XYZ file of C-alpha atoms in Angstrom:
598
model
C -31.750 32.849 -95.496
C -31.161 29.668 -94.698
C -29.307 27.990 -91.808
C -26.375 27.470 -92.296
C -25.663 31.122 -94.170
C -27.001 32.459 -90.919
C -24.910 30.699 -88.762
C -22.102 31.624 -90.897
C -22.404 34.836 -91.090
C -22.498 35.414 -87.222
C -19.975 32.974 -86.325
C -17.623 35.313 -89.165
C -18.365 38.131 -87.785
C -17.164 37.198 -83.982
C -14.383 35.688 -85.830
C -13.634 38.715 -87.810
C -14.482 40.942 -84.164
C -11.862 38.497 -82.316
C -8.984 39.239 -84.735
C -9.714 42.860 -85.050
C -8.939 43.138 -81.042
C -6.148 41.140 -81.940
C -4.720 43.207 -83.525
C -5.341 46.436 -82.333
C -4.007 44.552 -79.327
C -1.054 43.224 -80.740
C 1.805 42.633 -77.482
C 5.033 44.477 -77.725
C 6.594 43.549 -74.977
C 7.059 40.668 -72.878
C 5.287 42.203 -70.646
C 2.337 42.615 -72.565
C 2.703 39.025 -73.409
C 2.855 37.646 -70.378
C 0.584 40.123 -68.106
C -0.681 42.817 -70.427
C 1.221 45.394 -68.693
C -0.702 45.012 -65.081
C -2.684 47.721 -66.793
C -5.850 45.680 -66.835
C -8.973 47.042 -64.912
C -10.723 44.836 -62.332
C -13.771 44.680 -64.037
C -12.531 43.821 -67.318
C -10.429 41.317 -66.324
C -13.127 39.910 -63.889
C -14.737 39.564 -67.562
C -12.505 38.611 -68.729
C -11.515 35.714 -65.822
C -15.341 34.643 -66.294
C -14.530 33.780 -70.220
C -11.505 31.848 -69.069
C -13.128 29.847 -66.618
C -16.186 29.299 -68.685
C -15.181 26.552 -70.923
C -16.430 24.530 -73.727
C -16.985 21.930 -70.978
C -19.208 25.246 -69.004
C -20.789 25.952 -72.178
C -21.763 22.520 -73.686
C -20.494 19.938 -72.341
C -21.975 20.820 -68.490
C -25.822 21.077 -68.679
C -25.292 17.793 -71.152
C -24.136 15.819 -68.185
C -26.436 17.565 -66.089
C -29.479 16.536 -68.115
C -28.602 12.620 -68.662
C -27.670 12.698 -64.682
C -29.437 14.815 -62.926
C -28.701 15.852 -59.757
C -25.670 14.222 -58.931
C -24.049 16.178 -61.775
C -24.531 19.458 -59.775
C -21.490 18.305 -58.186
C -19.725 20.405 -61.449
C -21.199 23.346 -60.342
C -20.703 23.278 -56.574
C -16.980 22.194 -57.011
C -16.426 24.384 -60.167
C -17.856 27.641 -58.119
C -16.956 26.709 -54.731
C -13.456 26.237 -55.673
C -12.775 29.622 -57.670
C -13.659 30.903 -54.450
C -11.202 29.125 -52.734
C -8.590 30.416 -55.010
C -9.821 33.764 -55.040
C -9.675 34.036 -51.104
C -6.294 31.835 -50.382
C -4.279 31.823 -53.578
C -4.970 34.927 -55.784
C -3.467 38.482 -53.374
C -0.354 36.553 -52.390
C 0.101 35.383 -55.538
C -0.078 39.077 -57.346
C 1.843 40.339 -54.609
C 4.795 38.796 -55.441
C 4.900 40.567 -58.194
C 5.351 37.678 -60.720
C 4.180 36.927 -63.986
C 3.547 32.862 -63.921
C 2.997 30.228 -61.377
C 6.388 28.078 -61.623
C 8.795 31.403 -61.413
C 6.122 31.681 -58.046
C 7.404 27.974 -56.955
C 10.836 28.713 -58.224
C 11.472 31.661 -56.234
C 9.571 30.776 -53.041
C 11.800 27.628 -52.673
C 14.760 28.706 -54.360
C 15.125 26.070 -56.918
C 15.412 25.733 -60.288
C 14.423 22.018 -59.613
C 11.293 23.303 -58.468
C 10.486 25.692 -60.870
C 11.027 23.041 -63.887
C 9.024 20.005 -61.774
C 6.363 22.699 -62.071
C 6.837 24.211 -65.364
C 6.099 19.744 -65.744
C 2.972 19.829 -64.311
C 1.875 22.753 -65.434
C 1.847 21.386 -69.281
C 0.638 18.166 -68.450
C -2.179 20.087 -66.947
C -3.122 22.654 -69.570
C -2.363 20.143 -72.251
C -5.042 17.984 -70.516
C -7.515 20.754 -70.155
C -6.990 21.634 -73.692
C -8.234 18.274 -75.164
C -11.689 19.288 -73.431
C -11.746 22.618 -75.333
C -11.406 21.420 -78.897
C -13.085 18.376 -78.757
C -15.659 21.014 -78.144
C -15.273 23.717 -80.574
C -14.950 20.445 -83.247
C -18.308 19.449 -81.698
C -19.402 23.123 -82.741
C -17.739 23.589 -85.465
C -18.753 20.382 -86.674
C -22.166 21.190 -86.430
C -22.917 24.621 -87.186
C -20.797 24.725 -89.884
C -21.077 22.187 -91.631
C -18.140 20.137 -91.670
C -16.440 17.191 -89.938
C -15.313 17.491 -86.410
C -11.773 16.760 -87.533
C -12.457 20.243 -90.146
C -14.221 21.368 -87.263
C -11.062 20.753 -84.969
C -8.499 22.021 -86.783
C -10.055 25.486 -87.669
C -10.518 26.730 -84.262
C -7.089 25.699 -83.674
C -5.922 28.607 -86.704
C -8.174 30.625 -85.549
C -6.639 30.614 -82.174
C -3.724 30.857 -83.083
C -3.660 33.832 -84.975
C -5.263 35.893 -81.601
C -3.173 34.332 -79.251
C 0.081 34.152 -81.091
C -0.113 37.384 -82.068
C -1.796 39.420 -79.068
C -0.269 37.233 -75.578
C -2.231 38.209 -72.411
C -2.561 41.906 -73.978
C -4.499 40.449 -76.913
C -6.193 37.816 -75.526
C -7.734 39.558 -72.464
C -9.506 41.816 -74.459
C -10.611 39.335 -76.903
C -12.149 37.391 -73.579
C -14.172 40.406 -72.898
C -15.954 40.082 -76.502
C -16.034 35.990 -75.824
C -17.848 36.429 -72.483
C -20.295 38.941 -73.786
C -21.176 36.452 -77.280
C -21.175 33.979 -75.108
C -23.469 34.441 -71.871
C -25.399 36.433 -74.588
C -25.513 33.084 -76.633
C -26.380 30.818 -73.206
C -29.237 33.085 -71.675
C -31.201 33.696 -74.424
C -31.941 30.258 -76.165
C -32.165 29.480 -71.778
C -35.527 32.390 -71.253
C -37.282 31.438 -74.424
C -37.363 27.411 -73.479
C -37.645 28.377 -69.638
C -41.599 30.900 -71.385
C -42.721 28.120 -73.400
C -42.353 25.116 -70.796
C -43.111 27.249 -67.044
C -44.336 30.771 -68.728
C -41.590 32.278 -66.055
C -38.343 33.772 -68.064
C -36.394 33.294 -65.279
C -34.802 29.710 -66.067
C -33.342 29.456 -62.584
C -36.835 29.935 -61.263
C -38.575 28.377 -63.902
C -36.709 24.740 -63.292
C -38.842 25.111 -59.566
C -42.075 26.296 -60.955
C -45.068 24.593 -62.695
C -45.327 23.431 -66.789
C -47.365 26.103 -68.324
C -50.998 25.410 -69.965
C -50.795 23.432 -73.129
C -47.637 21.609 -71.619
C -47.792 18.249 -71.122
C -47.992 18.033 -66.329
C -49.774 21.280 -67.345
C -49.909 22.778 -63.012
C -47.273 20.339 -61.964
C -44.048 21.125 -61.291
C -41.131 20.699 -63.959
C -39.285 18.620 -61.775
C -42.186 16.313 -61.023
C -43.126 15.993 -64.288
C -39.624 14.951 -65.945
C -39.464 12.668 -62.584
C -42.348 10.348 -63.531
C -40.984 10.492 -67.516
C -37.688 9.337 -66.487
C -39.031 6.532 -64.151
C -41.784 5.186 -66.511
C -39.239 4.547 -68.626
C -36.580 3.421 -66.142
C -34.519 5.813 -65.745
C -33.494 7.188 -62.096
C -35.215 9.936 -60.624
C -33.713 12.907 -62.051
C -34.010 14.806 -58.449
C -32.078 11.500 -57.023
C -28.354 12.034 -55.630
C -25.410 9.084 -55.974
C -23.205 7.935 -53.995
C -22.916 10.273 -51.380
C -18.903 9.918 -50.417
C -17.956 10.095 -54.271
C -20.033 13.049 -54.769
C -17.905 15.025 -51.925
C -14.921 13.181 -53.142
C -15.172 14.387 -56.397
C -16.889 18.726 -54.974
C -13.804 18.563 -53.574
C -11.723 17.868 -56.965
C -13.077 20.136 -58.366
C -12.746 22.602 -55.628
C -8.815 22.311 -55.113
C -8.085 21.398 -58.491
C -9.442 24.906 -59.176
C -7.587 27.051 -57.239
C -4.577 25.107 -58.834
C -5.117 26.116 -62.430
C -2.501 27.685 -63.428
C -4.248 29.651 -66.654
C -7.054 31.574 -64.714
C -4.221 32.139 -61.571
C -1.999 33.843 -64.339
C -4.963 36.517 -65.136
C -5.073 37.828 -61.852
C -0.576 39.054 -62.543
C -2.416 41.855 -64.952
C -3.613 44.109 -62.931
C -2.082 47.124 -61.214
C -2.688 46.452 -56.942
C -3.752 43.159 -54.954
C -6.879 45.391 -53.957
C -7.513 45.042 -58.108
C -6.992 41.265 -58.113
C -10.024 41.083 -54.929
C -12.183 43.063 -56.723
C -11.708 41.035 -59.806
C -12.458 37.411 -58.215
C -15.310 39.744 -57.074
C -16.467 40.717 -59.936
C -15.381 37.289 -62.139
C -17.682 35.865 -59.452
C -20.854 37.872 -60.646
C -20.013 37.204 -64.566
C -19.940 33.403 -63.310
C -23.164 33.610 -61.521
C -25.097 34.408 -64.759
C -23.882 31.571 -66.406
C -24.201 28.961 -63.292
C -27.298 29.992 -62.058
C -28.903 29.412 -65.623
C -26.685 25.812 -66.619
C -29.525 23.596 -64.108
C -32.361 24.879 -65.759
C -31.114 24.322 -68.959
C -30.113 20.841 -68.271
C -33.573 19.785 -67.130
C -35.996 21.170 -69.500
C -33.451 20.410 -72.611
C -34.009 16.869 -70.671
C -37.739 17.063 -70.739
C -38.355 17.857 -74.188
C -36.076 15.573 -75.307
C -38.325 12.899 -73.739
C -41.285 14.412 -75.428
C -40.388 14.198 -78.846
C -39.507 10.990 -78.292
C -42.848 9.827 -76.931
C -45.420 13.002 -77.697
C -48.139 10.912 -76.826
C -45.919 10.226 -73.531
C -45.160 6.721 -71.950
C -48.419 5.166 -72.698
C -48.777 5.883 -76.048
C -46.201 5.306 -78.905
C -42.190 6.305 -79.486
C -42.120 9.231 -82.348
C -41.979 7.081 -85.482
C -38.764 6.928 -88.335
C -41.049 8.516 -90.559
C -41.818 11.585 -88.347
C -38.153 11.747 -87.464
C -37.303 12.056 -91.614
C -40.453 13.740 -92.653
C -41.309 16.447 -89.746
C -39.723 20.043 -89.536
C -39.687 20.007 -85.801
C -37.125 16.870 -86.144
C -34.090 18.137 -88.621
C -32.060 18.796 -85.785
C -31.729 14.938 -85.058
C -30.890 14.437 -88.814
C -28.443 17.700 -89.360
C -26.874 15.868 -85.681
C -26.958 12.688 -87.110
C -24.441 13.387 -90.041
C -22.060 14.538 -86.951
C -22.016 11.261 -86.000
C -22.486 12.569 -82.756
C -26.312 10.897 -82.314
C -27.267 7.990 -84.032
C -30.843 5.949 -83.623
C -31.822 2.469 -84.966
C -34.857 0.359 -85.452
C -34.087 -2.555 -83.982
C -37.673 -4.188 -83.481
C -38.277 -2.896 -87.417
C -41.954 -1.701 -85.654
C -40.837 1.805 -87.556
C -40.247 4.079 -84.000
C -37.149 4.604 -81.989
C -37.720 3.546 -78.359
C -35.801 5.597 -76.451
C -35.468 4.180 -72.352
C -33.200 2.382 -70.368
C -33.370 -1.281 -71.495
C -31.618 -2.153 -67.545
C -33.587 0.113 -65.407
C -35.897 -1.837 -63.117
C -38.839 -3.552 -64.811
C -38.234 -2.533 -67.685
C -37.576 -6.427 -69.282
C -41.180 -7.243 -68.809
C -42.534 -4.076 -69.956
C -40.485 -4.631 -73.483
C -41.502 -8.323 -74.271
C -45.006 -7.250 -73.590
C -44.763 -4.207 -76.083
C -42.776 -5.879 -78.094
C -39.455 -3.326 -77.441
C -35.913 -5.049 -78.448
C -33.612 -2.287 -76.553
C -32.975 0.882 -76.172
C -32.509 2.235 -79.685
C -31.326 5.870 -79.094
C -28.032 4.149 -79.612
C -25.669 7.382 -79.122
C -26.341 10.498 -77.933
C -23.271 12.622 -77.655
C -23.720 14.776 -74.162
C -21.399 17.643 -75.393
C -24.288 18.368 -78.477
C -27.126 18.819 -75.360
C -26.816 22.545 -74.988
C -25.605 23.266 -79.186
C -28.682 21.456 -80.788
C -31.589 22.940 -77.608
C -32.739 25.843 -79.872
C -33.398 22.877 -82.255
C -34.601 20.774 -79.779
C -36.802 24.085 -78.932
C -38.085 24.903 -81.872
C -36.222 28.280 -82.027
C -35.618 31.601 -84.315
C -32.797 30.380 -86.761
C -30.491 33.803 -85.745
C -30.804 31.963 -82.045
C -29.133 28.881 -82.992
C -26.539 31.224 -84.826
C -26.253 32.349 -82.111
C -25.237 29.951 -79.763
C -22.870 28.488 -82.093
C -21.304 31.737 -81.932
C -21.409 31.309 -78.078
C -20.349 27.799 -78.083
C -17.255 28.327 -80.052
C -16.631 31.668 -78.309
C -16.637 29.624 -74.800
C -13.786 26.476 -76.239
C -11.991 29.347 -78.162
C -11.453 31.669 -74.616
C -10.018 29.661 -72.589
C -7.714 27.661 -74.634
C -5.932 30.747 -75.696
C -5.309 31.255 -71.558
C -4.588 27.798 -71.604
C -1.773 28.298 -74.279
C -0.744 31.130 -72.984
C -0.327 29.352 -70.290
C 1.906 26.403 -71.874
C 4.567 29.216 -73.705
C 4.742 31.254 -70.473
C 5.711 28.006 -68.953
C 8.393 27.210 -71.236
C 9.731 30.485 -72.383
C 10.021 32.531 -69.044
C 10.864 29.726 -67.099
C 12.023 27.458 -69.095
C 13.830 29.485 -71.362
C 15.128 32.057 -69.879
C 15.337 31.256 -65.997
C 17.352 27.875 -66.882
C 18.385 27.112 -69.800
C 19.409 30.240 -71.142
C 19.139 33.598 -68.618
C 21.006 36.054 -71.343
C 18.209 35.700 -74.207
C 17.382 39.152 -75.139
C 13.116 40.218 -74.448
C 12.935 39.655 -78.543
C 14.128 36.162 -78.049
C 12.324 35.140 -74.956
C 9.357 36.983 -76.806
C 9.978 34.552 -80.013
C 10.479 31.643 -78.112
C 6.758 32.450 -76.432
C 5.177 32.707 -79.851
C 6.704 29.675 -81.112
C 6.475 27.717 -77.662
C 2.480 28.341 -78.430
C 2.726 27.240 -81.521
C 3.844 23.604 -80.867
C 0.828 23.613 -78.016
C -1.645 24.362 -80.091
C -0.321 21.474 -83.004
C -0.420 18.742 -79.889
C -3.376 19.681 -78.129
C -4.968 19.882 -82.004
C -4.282 16.446 -82.298
C -4.550 15.228 -78.509
C -8.499 16.347 -79.879
C -8.910 14.272 -82.588
C -9.243 11.543 -79.911
C -10.214 12.659 -76.754
C -10.776 10.612 -73.275
C -14.084 11.537 -73.105
C -16.819 14.594 -72.924
C -15.747 18.151 -73.133
C -16.624 18.227 -69.369
C -15.115 14.843 -68.649
C -11.865 15.998 -70.130
C -11.707 18.905 -67.461
C -12.036 16.988 -64.971
C -9.088 15.010 -65.199
C -7.057 18.444 -65.777
C -8.160 19.393 -62.459
C -7.708 16.317 -60.627
C -3.926 17.224 -61.750
C -4.384 20.584 -60.867
C -5.295 19.081 -56.918
C -2.405 16.877 -56.751
C 0.468 19.339 -57.957
C -0.088 22.503 -57.616
C -2.769 23.416 -55.430
C -0.849 22.348 -52.585
C 2.728 23.372 -53.762
C 1.214 27.288 -53.742
C -0.198 26.664 -50.597
C 2.363 25.521 -48.210
C 4.181 28.048 -49.933
C 2.031 30.804 -48.890
C 0.882 29.702 -45.783
C 4.008 27.476 -44.581
C 7.120 29.381 -43.665
C 9.318 25.969 -42.665
C 8.589 24.153 -46.876
C 11.546 23.595 -48.031
C 13.009 23.222 -52.037
C 13.364 19.536 -51.258
C 10.132 19.430 -49.361
C 7.812 21.249 -51.981
C 10.076 19.546 -55.496
C 9.547 15.664 -53.872
C 5.738 16.604 -53.036
C 4.789 17.956 -56.831
C 6.329 14.363 -58.570
C 4.749 11.949 -56.237
C 1.367 14.108 -56.563
C 2.044 13.213 -60.673
C 3.436 10.645 -61.290
C 0.738 8.476 -58.666
C -2.254 10.604 -60.737
C -0.943 10.401 -63.842
C -0.137 6.425 -63.256
C -4.240 6.631 -62.159
C -5.748 8.259 -64.975
C -3.264 6.182 -67.006
C -4.349 2.562 -66.486
C -7.966 3.228 -67.308
C -7.672 5.981 -70.452
C -4.408 4.581 -71.768
C -1.229 6.393 -71.390
C -1.205 9.998 -72.452
C -4.844 9.072 -72.989
C -3.851 7.308 -76.434
C -6.932 5.282 -77.177
C -5.918 1.060 -76.560
C -3.464 1.259 -74.320
C -5.401 1.426 -71.450
C -4.292 -1.476 -68.403
C -7.651 -1.793 -67.121
C -11.111 -1.292 -68.791
C -12.374 1.631 -67.263
C -15.234 0.696 -65.919
C -16.615 1.078 -61.748
C -15.897 -2.297 -61.325
C -12.540 -2.332 -61.930
C -12.059 1.180 -59.462
C -9.944 1.402 -57.001
C -11.901 1.476 -53.472
C -14.626 2.849 -56.213
C -12.583 5.826 -57.015
C -13.329 7.060 -60.933
C -9.975 8.507 -62.611
C -11.902 12.097 -62.454
C -12.326 12.048 -58.859
C -8.966 11.567 -57.813
C -7.588 14.681 -57.316
C -7.860 14.643 -54.083
C -6.050 11.083 -53.342
C -2.989 12.885 -55.341
C -3.083 16.105 -53.386
C -3.428 13.940 -49.397
C 0.143 12.642 -51.069
C 1.740 15.418 -52.232
C 0.909 16.823 -48.909
C 2.633 13.974 -46.954
C 5.100 13.876 -49.185
C 6.673 17.192 -48.961
C 5.452 17.638 -45.218
C 8.029 14.028 -44.315
C 10.829 15.563 -46.904
C 10.676 18.604 -45.764
C 10.788 17.795 -42.064
C 14.248 15.497 -43.031
C 15.700 17.991 -44.203
C 17.112 21.942 -43.567
C 14.416 25.266 -43.688
C 14.903 27.844 -45.874
C 16.984 30.320 -45.649
C 15.719 33.303 -43.274
C 15.745 36.007 -46.476
C 12.802 33.110 -47.808
C 10.817 32.651 -44.476
C 10.773 36.531 -44.656
C 9.441 36.563 -48.342
C 6.755 34.019 -46.661
C 5.869 36.775 -44.462
C 5.641 39.790 -45.939
C 3.918 37.929 -49.068
C 1.157 37.286 -46.222
C 0.921 40.937 -45.089
C -1.471 42.274 -47.230
C -0.243 45.632 -48.577
C 1.819 46.734 -51.819
C 2.365 44.547 -54.067
C 6.054 42.901 -55.533
C 7.039 44.725 -59.164
C 7.303 42.655 -61.703
C 10.728 41.919 -62.739
C 11.584 39.865 -65.501
C 14.827 37.769 -65.214
């Protein structure tokens, strides 16, 4: 059976499973659509949360960014994991006890203000739409390669799949679909990693293989894998894989991801689906277990993939000749390059006409002299999209066809699971917090459910359009969403739970300040509303304010939010006594408020 047919069968079977679950778990009420009827078991919710959390950025993009940057990009792992712990400990149980359906509903009731609710809705939509662009980008990459269609067709196909099971099932359908997607994605991620770790180090546990020695028969046999990789990279002008970046920028980015994670509305609403406050804590614990299975494997996947790529381009080592164009075109071991080249996400050019493809860092120390000595005319690997690395990994390592098909299904599952959660957060905010709570409080439950489905469909169309021209790789786009969440919702939720003095005016103006300043900073370098060609300054380090990249700006926005909220709150009247009593009661770890759809 050829690879394309196998891909269609495996991916098609996974789609059939998702559609079947959506039909079986179709939401029949607003409670089921928004919060799955609050009857989800903590273990099930933990697995669904893990799938919601491990997006295309985690599955497809993160290992690619780690592979090509090295230790410095471990900030993705540290920030996302640390932020999840922060959210589980400081926010989730208290928000669950409050007993509402959505984050803007908590903001509106806690700050006794429809203005605060509307601003929270706007913040949520901006965050979620930015986040979902990354998911659609990842889904388009996966579809374009494994179904052998254009990335545009892949993106539209992914949107159609999400439309069916998310619009139909709501939170109830999404929850059980995400359980299935977690099983698919974790198997798809770990099996190739085990194979590759065995090949390179003889150790079946990738995390241990990363710090083990190269196996017999491998280049550098008996030498630690990371030492072998560092040697290859430095010989070709790249930085050592294990070297770090500017410490304060690493810390700033880690902090941005941490507090951004804690403010992500699509993850927070997962904790509204369990019966009790204690269940919210248990689901957080189970989610960490399920997340750890992938996150402990990702660094090994990145390092081993980079080593395999270097060895393919330099099969006799740096002292030998680079791979020939003829080998790439005729050797089955290099088929992955031809198939990915067809997607436009991988490219090379024989610049010096010697029939070989030299891959090196032409700007590295001493490389100009080496290039002149050996007749090189510049780096000839002209394009290697970071988002393809994990998906191409089984092909690079020459693994069986069923493994390649499995990782195709896993990558698509990762993108679709998070996209569904984000779209639900958007639709809930529009239908429940905007239409039901502000515009038309007398709307019927049937009308509200219809509004939720229509708004979700509209969000899918918008996300698909923006996904056609994303402002970066999947993980980079997602990092922008984390920065927005850090600057807007996180400070508001924290002050709402832990400060009885914070009032409506302070929270509202704090969110507005954080959102406006952060968006202006992002748009300055990435274009207005991420539209290509509309940026005011080139996205280069020389133009950044104090050297802070757009992906790192979240903590600055958060400080502005906290500062404005504190100043405005201290200059205006304190919240009513019943609100202060409410804040006090939310912090008592007993009981849970009943959900009131008002």
